[in-house]
Short mmCIF file of C-alpha atoms and ligand atoms in Angstrom, two decimals:
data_model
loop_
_atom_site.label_atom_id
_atom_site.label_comp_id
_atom_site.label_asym_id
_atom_site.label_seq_id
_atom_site.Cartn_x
_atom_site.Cartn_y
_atom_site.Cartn_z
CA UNK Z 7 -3.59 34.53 -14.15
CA UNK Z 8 -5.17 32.17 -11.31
CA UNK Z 9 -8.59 33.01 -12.61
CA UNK Z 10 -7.74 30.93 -15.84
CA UNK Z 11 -7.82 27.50 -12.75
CA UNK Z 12 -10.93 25.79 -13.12
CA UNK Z 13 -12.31 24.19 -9.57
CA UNK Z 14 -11.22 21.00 -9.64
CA UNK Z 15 -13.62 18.10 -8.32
CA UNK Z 16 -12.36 16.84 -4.94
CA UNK Z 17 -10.18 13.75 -5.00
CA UNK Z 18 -12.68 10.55 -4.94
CA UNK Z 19 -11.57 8.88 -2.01
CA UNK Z 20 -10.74 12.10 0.05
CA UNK Z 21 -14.28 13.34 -0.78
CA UNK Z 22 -15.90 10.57 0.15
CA UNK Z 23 -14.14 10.90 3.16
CA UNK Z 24 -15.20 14.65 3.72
CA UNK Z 25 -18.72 13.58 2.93
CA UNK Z 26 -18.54 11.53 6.13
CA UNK Z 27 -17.44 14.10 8.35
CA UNK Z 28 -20.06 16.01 7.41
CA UNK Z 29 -22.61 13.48 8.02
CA UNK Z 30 -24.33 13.66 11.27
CA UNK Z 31 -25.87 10.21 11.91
CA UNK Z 32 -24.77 8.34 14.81
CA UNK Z 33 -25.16 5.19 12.79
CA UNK Z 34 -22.66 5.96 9.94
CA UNK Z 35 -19.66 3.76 8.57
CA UNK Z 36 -16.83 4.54 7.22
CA UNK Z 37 -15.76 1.71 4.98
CA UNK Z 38 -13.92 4.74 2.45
CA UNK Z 39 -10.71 5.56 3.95
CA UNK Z 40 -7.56 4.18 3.16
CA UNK Z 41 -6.53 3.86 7.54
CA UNK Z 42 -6.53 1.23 9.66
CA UNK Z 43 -9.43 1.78 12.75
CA UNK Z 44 -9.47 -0.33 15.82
CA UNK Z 45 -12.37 -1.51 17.63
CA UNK Z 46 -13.46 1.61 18.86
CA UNK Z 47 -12.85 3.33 15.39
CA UNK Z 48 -10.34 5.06 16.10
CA UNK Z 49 -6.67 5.28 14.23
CA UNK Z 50 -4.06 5.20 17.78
CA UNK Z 51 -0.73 5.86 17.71
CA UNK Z 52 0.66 2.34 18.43
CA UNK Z 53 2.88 1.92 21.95
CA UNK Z 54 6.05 0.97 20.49
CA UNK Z 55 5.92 4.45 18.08
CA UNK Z 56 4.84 6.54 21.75
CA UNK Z 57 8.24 5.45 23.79
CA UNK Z 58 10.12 5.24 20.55
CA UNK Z 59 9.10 9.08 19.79
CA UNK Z 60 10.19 9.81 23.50
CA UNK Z 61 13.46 8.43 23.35
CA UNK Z 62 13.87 10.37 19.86
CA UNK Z 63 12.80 13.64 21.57
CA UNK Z 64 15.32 13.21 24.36
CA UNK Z 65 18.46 12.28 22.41
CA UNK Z 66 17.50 14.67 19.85
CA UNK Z 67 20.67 17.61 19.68
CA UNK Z 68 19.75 19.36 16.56
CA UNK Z 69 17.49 19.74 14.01
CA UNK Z 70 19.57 21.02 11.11
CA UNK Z 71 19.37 18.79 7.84
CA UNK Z 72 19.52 15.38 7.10
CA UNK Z 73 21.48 14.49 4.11
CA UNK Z 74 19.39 13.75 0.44
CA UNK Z 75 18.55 10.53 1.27
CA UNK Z 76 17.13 10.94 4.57
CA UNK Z 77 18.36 8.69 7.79
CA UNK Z 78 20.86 6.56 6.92
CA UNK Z 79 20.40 3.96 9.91
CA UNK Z 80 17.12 3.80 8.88
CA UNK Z 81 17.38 3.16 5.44
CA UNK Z 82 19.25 0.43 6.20
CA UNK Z 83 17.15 -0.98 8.88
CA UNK Z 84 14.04 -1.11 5.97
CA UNK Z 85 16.48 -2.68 3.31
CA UNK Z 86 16.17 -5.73 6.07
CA UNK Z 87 12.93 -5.02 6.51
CA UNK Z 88 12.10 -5.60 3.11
CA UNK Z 89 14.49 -7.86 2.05
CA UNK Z 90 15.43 -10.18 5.69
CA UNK Z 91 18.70 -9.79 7.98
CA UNK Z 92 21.20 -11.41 5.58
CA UNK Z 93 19.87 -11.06 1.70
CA UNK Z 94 22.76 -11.97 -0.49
CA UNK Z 95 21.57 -8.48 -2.32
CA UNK Z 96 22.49 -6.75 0.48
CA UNK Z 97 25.36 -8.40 0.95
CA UNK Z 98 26.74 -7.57 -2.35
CA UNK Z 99 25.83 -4.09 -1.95
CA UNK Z 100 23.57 -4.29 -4.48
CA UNK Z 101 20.53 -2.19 -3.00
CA UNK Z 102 20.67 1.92 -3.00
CA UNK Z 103 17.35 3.20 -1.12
CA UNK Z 104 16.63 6.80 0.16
CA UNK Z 105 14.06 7.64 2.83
CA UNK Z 106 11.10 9.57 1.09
CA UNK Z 107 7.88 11.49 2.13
CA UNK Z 108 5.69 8.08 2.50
CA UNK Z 109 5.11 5.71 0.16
CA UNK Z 110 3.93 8.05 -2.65
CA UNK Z 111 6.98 10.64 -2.33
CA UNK Z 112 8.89 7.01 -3.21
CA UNK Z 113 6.59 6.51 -5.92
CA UNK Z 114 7.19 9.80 -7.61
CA UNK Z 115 10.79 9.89 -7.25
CA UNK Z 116 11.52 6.39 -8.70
CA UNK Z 117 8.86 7.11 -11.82
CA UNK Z 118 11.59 10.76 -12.06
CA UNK Z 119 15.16 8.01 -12.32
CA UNK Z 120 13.44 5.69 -14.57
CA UNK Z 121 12.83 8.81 -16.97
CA UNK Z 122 16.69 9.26 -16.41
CA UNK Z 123 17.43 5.46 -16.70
CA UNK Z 124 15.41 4.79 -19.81
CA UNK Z 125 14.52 6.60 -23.32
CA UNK Z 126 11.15 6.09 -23.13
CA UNK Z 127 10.41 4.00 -20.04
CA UNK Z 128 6.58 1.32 -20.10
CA UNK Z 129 5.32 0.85 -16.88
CA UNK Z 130 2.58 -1.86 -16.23
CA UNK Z 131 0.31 -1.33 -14.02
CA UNK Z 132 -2.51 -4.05 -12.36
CA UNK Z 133 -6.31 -3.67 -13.43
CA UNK Z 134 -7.35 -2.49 -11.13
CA UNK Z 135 -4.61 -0.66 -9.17
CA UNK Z 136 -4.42 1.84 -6.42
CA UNK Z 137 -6.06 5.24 -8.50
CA UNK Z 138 -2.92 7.18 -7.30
CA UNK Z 139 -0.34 5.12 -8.96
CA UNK Z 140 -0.76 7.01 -12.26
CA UNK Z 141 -0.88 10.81 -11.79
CA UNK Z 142 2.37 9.74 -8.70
CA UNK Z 143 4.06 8.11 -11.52
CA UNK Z 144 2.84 10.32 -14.93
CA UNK Z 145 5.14 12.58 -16.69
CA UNK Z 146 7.48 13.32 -19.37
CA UNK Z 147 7.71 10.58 -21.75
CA UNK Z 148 6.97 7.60 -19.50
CA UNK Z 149 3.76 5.61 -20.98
CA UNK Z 150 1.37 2.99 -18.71
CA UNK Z 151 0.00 -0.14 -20.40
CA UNK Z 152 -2.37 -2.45 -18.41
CA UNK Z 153 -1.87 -6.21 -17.30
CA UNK Z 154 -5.52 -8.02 -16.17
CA UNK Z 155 -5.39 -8.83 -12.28
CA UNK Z 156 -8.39 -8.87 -10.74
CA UNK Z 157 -12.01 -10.41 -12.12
CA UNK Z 158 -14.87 -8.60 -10.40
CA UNK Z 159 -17.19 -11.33 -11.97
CA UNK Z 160 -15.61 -14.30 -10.67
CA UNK Z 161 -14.03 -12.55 -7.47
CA UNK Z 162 -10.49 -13.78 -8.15
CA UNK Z 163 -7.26 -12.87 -9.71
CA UNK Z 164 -7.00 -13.33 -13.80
CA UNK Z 165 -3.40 -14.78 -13.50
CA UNK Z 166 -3.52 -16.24 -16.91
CA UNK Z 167 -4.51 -12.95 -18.17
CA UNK Z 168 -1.80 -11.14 -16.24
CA UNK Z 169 0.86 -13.58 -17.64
CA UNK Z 170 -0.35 -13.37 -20.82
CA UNK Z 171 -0.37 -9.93 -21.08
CA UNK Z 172 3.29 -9.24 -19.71
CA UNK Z 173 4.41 -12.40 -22.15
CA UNK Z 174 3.65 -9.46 -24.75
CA UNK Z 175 6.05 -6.78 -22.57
CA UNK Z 176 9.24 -5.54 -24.28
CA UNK Z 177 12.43 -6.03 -22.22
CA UNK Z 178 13.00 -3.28 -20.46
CA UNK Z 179 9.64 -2.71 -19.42
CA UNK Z 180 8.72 -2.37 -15.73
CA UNK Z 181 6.00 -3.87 -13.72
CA UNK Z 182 4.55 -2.45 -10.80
CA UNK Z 183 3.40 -5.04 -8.47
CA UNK Z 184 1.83 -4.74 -4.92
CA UNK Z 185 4.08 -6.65 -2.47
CA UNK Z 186 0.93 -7.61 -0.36
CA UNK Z 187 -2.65 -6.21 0.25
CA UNK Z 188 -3.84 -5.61 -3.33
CA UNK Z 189 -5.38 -2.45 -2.96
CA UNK Z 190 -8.17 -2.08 -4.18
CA UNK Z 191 -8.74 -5.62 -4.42
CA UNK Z 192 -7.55 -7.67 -1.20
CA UNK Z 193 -6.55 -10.21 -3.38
CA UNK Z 194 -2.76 -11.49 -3.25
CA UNK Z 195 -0.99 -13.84 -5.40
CA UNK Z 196 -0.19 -17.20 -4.01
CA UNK Z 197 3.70 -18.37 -3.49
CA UNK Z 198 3.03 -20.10 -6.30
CA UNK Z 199 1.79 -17.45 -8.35
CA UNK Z 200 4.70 -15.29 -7.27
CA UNK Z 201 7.25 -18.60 -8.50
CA UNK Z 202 5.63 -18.40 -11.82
CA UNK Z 203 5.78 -14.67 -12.40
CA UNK Z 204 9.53 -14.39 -11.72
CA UNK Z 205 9.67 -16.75 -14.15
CA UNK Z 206 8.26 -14.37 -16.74
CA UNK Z 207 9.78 -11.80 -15.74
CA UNK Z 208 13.02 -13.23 -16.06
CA UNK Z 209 12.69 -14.50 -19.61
CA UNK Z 210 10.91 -11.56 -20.61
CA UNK Z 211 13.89 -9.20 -18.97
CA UNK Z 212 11.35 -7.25 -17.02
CA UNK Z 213 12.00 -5.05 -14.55
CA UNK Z 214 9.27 -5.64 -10.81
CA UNK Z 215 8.32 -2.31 -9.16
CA UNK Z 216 6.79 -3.51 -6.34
CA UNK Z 217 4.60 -1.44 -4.05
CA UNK Z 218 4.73 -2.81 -0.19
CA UNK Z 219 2.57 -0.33 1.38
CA UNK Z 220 1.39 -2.61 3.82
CA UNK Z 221 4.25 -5.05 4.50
CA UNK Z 222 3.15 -7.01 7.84
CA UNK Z 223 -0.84 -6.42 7.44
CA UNK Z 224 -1.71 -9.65 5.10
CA UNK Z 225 0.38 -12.98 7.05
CA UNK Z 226 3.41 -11.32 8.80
CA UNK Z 227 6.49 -9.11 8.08
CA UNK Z 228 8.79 -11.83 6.10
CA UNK Z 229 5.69 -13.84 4.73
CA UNK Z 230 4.44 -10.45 3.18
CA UNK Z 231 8.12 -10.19 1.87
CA UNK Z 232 7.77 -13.32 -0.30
CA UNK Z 233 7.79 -11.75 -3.65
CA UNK Z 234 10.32 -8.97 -3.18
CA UNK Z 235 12.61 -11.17 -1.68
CA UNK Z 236 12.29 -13.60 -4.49
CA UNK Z 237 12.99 -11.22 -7.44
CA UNK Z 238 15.39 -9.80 -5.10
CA UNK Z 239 17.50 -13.56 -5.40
CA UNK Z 240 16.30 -14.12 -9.08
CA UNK Z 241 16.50 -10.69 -11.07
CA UNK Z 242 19.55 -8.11 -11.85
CA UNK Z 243 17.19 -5.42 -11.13
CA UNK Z 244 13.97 -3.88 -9.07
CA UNK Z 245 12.35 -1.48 -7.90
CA UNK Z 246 10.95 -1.71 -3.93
CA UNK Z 247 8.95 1.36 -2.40
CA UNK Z 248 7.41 0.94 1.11
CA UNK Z 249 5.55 3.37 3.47
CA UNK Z 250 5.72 3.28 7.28
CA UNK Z 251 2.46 5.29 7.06
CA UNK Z 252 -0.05 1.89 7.82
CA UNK Z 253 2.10 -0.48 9.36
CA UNK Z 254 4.32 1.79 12.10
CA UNK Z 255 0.85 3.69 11.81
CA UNK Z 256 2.61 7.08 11.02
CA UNK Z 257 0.10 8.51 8.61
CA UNK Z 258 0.91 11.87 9.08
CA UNK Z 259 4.85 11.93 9.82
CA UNK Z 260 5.21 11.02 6.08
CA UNK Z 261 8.03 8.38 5.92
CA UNK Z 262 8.89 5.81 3.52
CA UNK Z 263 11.60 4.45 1.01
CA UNK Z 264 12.56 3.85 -2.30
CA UNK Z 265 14.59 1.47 -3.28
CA UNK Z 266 16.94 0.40 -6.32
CA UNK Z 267 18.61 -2.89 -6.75
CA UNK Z 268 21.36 -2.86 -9.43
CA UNK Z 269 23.25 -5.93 -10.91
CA UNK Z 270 26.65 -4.87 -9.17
CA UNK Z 271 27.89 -2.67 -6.41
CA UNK Z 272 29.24 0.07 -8.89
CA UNK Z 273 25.86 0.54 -10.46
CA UNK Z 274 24.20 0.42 -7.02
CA UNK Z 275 26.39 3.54 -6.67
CA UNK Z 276 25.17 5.48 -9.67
CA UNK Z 277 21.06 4.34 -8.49
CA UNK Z 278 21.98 5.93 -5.07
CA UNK Z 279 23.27 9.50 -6.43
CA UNK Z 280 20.21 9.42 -9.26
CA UNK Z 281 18.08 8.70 -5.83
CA UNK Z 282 19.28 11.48 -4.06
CA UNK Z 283 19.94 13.88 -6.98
CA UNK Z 284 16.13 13.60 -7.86
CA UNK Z 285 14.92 14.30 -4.09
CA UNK Z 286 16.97 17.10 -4.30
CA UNK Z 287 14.68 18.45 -6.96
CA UNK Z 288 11.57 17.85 -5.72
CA UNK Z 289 11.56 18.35 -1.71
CA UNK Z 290 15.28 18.51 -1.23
CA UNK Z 291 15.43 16.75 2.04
CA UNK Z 292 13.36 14.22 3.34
CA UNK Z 293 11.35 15.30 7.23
CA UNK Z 294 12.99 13.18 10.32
CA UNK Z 295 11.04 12.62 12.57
CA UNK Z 296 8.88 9.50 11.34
CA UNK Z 297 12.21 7.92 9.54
CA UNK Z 298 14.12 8.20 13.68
CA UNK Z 299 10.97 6.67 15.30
CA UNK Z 300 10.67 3.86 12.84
CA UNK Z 301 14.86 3.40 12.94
CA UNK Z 302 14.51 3.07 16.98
CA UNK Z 303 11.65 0.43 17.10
CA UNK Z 304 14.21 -1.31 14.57
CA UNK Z 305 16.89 -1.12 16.13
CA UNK Z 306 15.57 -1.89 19.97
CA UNK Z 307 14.78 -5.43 21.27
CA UNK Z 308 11.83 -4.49 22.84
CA UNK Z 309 10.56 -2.32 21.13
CA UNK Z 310 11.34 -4.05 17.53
CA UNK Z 311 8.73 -6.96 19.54
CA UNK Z 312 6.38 -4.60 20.81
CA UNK Z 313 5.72 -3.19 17.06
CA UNK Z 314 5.20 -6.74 15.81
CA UNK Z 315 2.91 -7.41 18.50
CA UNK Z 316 0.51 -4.51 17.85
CA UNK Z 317 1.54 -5.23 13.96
CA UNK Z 318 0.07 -8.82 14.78
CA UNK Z 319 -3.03 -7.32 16.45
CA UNK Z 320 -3.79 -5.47 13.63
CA UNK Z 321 -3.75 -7.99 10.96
CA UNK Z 322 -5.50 -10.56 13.23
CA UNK Z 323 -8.37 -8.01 13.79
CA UNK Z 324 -9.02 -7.34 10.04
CA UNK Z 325 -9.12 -11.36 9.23
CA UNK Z 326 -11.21 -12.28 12.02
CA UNK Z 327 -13.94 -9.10 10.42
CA UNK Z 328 -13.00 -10.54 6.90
CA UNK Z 329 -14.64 -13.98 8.30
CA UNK Z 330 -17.00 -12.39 10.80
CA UNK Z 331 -18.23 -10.53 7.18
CA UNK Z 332 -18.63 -13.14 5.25
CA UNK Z 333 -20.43 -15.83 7.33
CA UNK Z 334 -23.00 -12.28 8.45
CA UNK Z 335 -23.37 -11.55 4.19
CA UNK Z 336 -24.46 -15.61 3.92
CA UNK Z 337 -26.40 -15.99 7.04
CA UNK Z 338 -28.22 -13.31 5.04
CA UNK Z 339 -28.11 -14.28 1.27
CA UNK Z 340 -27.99 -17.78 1.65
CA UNK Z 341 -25.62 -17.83 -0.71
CA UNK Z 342 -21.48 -17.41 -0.99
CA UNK Z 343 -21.31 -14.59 -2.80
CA UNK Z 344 -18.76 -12.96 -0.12
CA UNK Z 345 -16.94 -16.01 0.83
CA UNK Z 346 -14.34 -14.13 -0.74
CA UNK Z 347 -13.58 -11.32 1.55
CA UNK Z 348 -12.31 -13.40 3.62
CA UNK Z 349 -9.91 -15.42 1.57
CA UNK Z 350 -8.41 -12.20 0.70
CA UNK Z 351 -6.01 -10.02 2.95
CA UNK Z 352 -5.23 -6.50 4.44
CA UNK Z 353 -7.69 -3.60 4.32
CA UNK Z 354 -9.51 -3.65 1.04
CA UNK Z 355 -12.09 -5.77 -1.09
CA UNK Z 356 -13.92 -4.88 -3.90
CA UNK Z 357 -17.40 -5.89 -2.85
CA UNK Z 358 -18.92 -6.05 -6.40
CA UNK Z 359 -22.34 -3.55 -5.78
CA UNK Z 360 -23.31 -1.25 -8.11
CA UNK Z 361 -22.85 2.16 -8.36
CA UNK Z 362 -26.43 2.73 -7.47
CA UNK Z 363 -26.39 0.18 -5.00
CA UNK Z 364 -22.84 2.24 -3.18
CA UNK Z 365 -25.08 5.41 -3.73
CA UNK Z 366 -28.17 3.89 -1.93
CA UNK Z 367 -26.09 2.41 0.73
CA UNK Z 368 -24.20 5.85 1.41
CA UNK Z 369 -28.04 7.67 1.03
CA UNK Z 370 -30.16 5.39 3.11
CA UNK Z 371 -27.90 4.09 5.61
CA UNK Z 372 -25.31 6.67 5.81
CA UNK Z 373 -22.02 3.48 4.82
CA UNK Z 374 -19.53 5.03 2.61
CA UNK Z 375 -17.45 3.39 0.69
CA UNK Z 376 -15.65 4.88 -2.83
CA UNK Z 377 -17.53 3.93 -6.12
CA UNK Z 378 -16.04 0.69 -7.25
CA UNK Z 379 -17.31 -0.39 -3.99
CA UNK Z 380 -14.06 -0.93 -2.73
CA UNK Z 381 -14.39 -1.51 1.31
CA UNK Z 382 -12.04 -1.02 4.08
CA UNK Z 383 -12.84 -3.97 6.07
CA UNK Z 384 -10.74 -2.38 8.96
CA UNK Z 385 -13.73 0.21 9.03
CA UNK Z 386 -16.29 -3.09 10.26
CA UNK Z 387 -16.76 -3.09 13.95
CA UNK Z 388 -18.25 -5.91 16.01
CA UNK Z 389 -21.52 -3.41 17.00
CA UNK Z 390 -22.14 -1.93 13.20
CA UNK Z 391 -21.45 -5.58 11.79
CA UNK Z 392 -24.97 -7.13 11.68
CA UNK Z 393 -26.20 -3.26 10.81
CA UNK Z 394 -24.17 -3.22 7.86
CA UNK Z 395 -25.02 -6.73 6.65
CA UNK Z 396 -28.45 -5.75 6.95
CA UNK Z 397 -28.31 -3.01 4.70
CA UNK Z 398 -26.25 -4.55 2.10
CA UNK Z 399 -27.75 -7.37 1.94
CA UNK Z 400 -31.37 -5.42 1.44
CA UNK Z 401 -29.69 -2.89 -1.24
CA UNK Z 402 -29.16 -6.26 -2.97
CA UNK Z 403 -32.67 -7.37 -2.88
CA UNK Z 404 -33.90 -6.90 -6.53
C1 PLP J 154 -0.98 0.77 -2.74
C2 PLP J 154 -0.51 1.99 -2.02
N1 PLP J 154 0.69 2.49 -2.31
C3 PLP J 154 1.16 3.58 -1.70
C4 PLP J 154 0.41 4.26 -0.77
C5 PLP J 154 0.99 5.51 -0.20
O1 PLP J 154 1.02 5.62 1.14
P1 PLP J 154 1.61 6.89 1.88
O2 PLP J 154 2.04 7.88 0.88
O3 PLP J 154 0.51 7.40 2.73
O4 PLP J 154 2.75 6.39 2.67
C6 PLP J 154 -0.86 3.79 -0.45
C7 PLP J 154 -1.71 4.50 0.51
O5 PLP J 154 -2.89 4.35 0.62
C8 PLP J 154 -1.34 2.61 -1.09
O6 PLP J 154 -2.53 2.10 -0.82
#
């Protein structure tokens, strides 16, 4: 039977990543994976997230199971996360969320109770998009158009092209969004931008998905929230999925939500048994441990102010390399071709090089980054800066 399996290629970003670990130059870069490095390159497990685990591991009595849909404390400590202390929505019981394995177990188990919800369900996604919204979301009878967001050429968003193209969605149809941090691009719409889409989507009857994988890395924890919260207080319905993964810095624990918001409190009710019902069929119950750290850094004073300290010094360290990148790339072209890196916010840009040019960079000067020459500007470092500028700026020499 298993001899009928072809070999599968390895995953692009994850082999790009394995690529670098095999490399052995003390000079290489990784610019490739999707985690946030500090200074040193490293990925450390952030103070508030040490004591909180402590105080988990002390109080902890029993590790028999948590209910379908995970910490309930929690959950409800991320609905104000996402949506602000005192959200009529949550007031009016309107939101059902269950904890999930990261942000992509909340992916896959919202794309299974839209199957349920709707005969044959359209979900939008952004051109480009994160490659591992489609195969999370795929299956059964659920079909993906594609709404222009982000113009390599002119290194900004299309917006007239996105509107344009979800003025032609049938109501009913949902739109994934990114809260914050395009990823791949960087590049974020305005509060503007975000005033005019809810507009469309509420004359169109459109339903917003949005992803907030990195709520708190673009301009802060409620200015990231500006679009959920908006079609939270405009629209009957959405669809919110967040991961603690990048901004508690919990990679590996595997926590994160999903999140339904219904027109009344009795439909909220059927979303939260769909919710649970559907984890129930793919992983049953949801792990702990991340879901209690992240509920007791919530929950605490000090420790809730601790998080958004290091959350701060995070987000401050990747703008001040998005501007430290760009003035190094026209010190060296002469030009402002990457002005735009740092305009744009949280880990990624797409830096516009060739494939050749990604290849040459990854062959002669041992940077990796994955094909579309998406970057993770996290990955810059105040000692390889002028070293990297150097070499892209020569693998752009005709
Ligand atoms: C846009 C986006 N959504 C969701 C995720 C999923 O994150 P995780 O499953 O690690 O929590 C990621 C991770 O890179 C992402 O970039």
């Amino acid at each position: 039977m298993f001899e009928k399996l072809e070999h599968l290629p390895d995953d692009p970003i994850l082999g790009m990543m394995a690529k670098f670990r095999r490399d052995t130059s003390d000079r290489k870069v990784d610019l490739a994976a999707g985690v946030y490095q500090d200074e040193n390159g490293k990925t450390v497990v952030l103070r508030a997230v040490r004591e909180a685990e402590q105080r988990v591991h002390d109080a902890q009595k029993t590790k028999t199971y948590e209910g379908l849909a995970g910490n309930v404390s929690f959950n409800r400590a991320m609905q104000r996360l996402i949506f602000g202390e005192s959200h009529p929505v949550i007031n009016d019981r309107r939101v059902a969320t269950v904890q999930t394995t990261g942000g992509s177990g909340g992916l896959h188990i919202v794309a299974d109770v839209l199957r349920r919800a709707e005969k044959e369900p359209v979900v939008w996604l952004s051109g480009p998009t994160w490659p591992n919204h489609r195969p999370l979301i795929r299956g059964g009878d659920l079909s993906f158009e594609v709404y222009p967001y982000y113009d390599v050429e002119r290194r900004g968003i299309d917006f007239d092209g996105m509107l344009g193209a979800l003025d032609q969605a049938a109501a009913g149809d949902v739109v994934l969004l990114h809260g914050c941090c395009h990823n791949p691009t960087g590049a974020d719409l305005s509060q503007g931008q975000w005033d005019q889409l809810v507009g469309v989507l509420e004359r169109r009857g459109l339903i917003p998905f949005i992803d907030m994988a990195y709520q708190g890395f673009a301009r802060g924890v409620d200015e990231d929230a500006y679009g959920a919260r908006l079609c939270a207080a405009r629209l009957p319905e959405m669809i919110v999925v967040t991961s603690g993964s990048k901004n508690f810095g919990v990679y590996r624990d595997r926590v994160g939500t999903a999140t339904l918001v219904a027109p009344d409190a009795d439909t909220t009710a059927a979303c939260a048994s769909h919710l649970a019902n559907v984890t129930r069929t793919v992983y049953s119950m949801p792990p702990a441990h991340g879901a209690a750290v992240i509920d007791t850094i919530l929950r605490d004073d000090k420790l809730h102010a601790e998080w958004l300290d290091e959350l701060g010094t995070m987000r401050d360290r990747i703008n001040s390399l998005r501007s430290r990148f760009s003035a190094a790339m026209a010190e060296r072209t002469g030009n402002d071709r990457f002005d735009f890196v740092a305009d744009q916010t949280g880990m990624f840009s797409i830096l516009g090089l060739s494939r050749e040019q990604v290849d040459r960079l990854r062959e002669e000067s041992h940077i990796y980054m994955v094909a579309s020459s998406r970057a993770n500007i996290a990955g810059v470092r105040q000692s390889n800066l002028d070293y990297l500028a150097d070499a892209i700026a020569a693998v752009l020499k005709p």
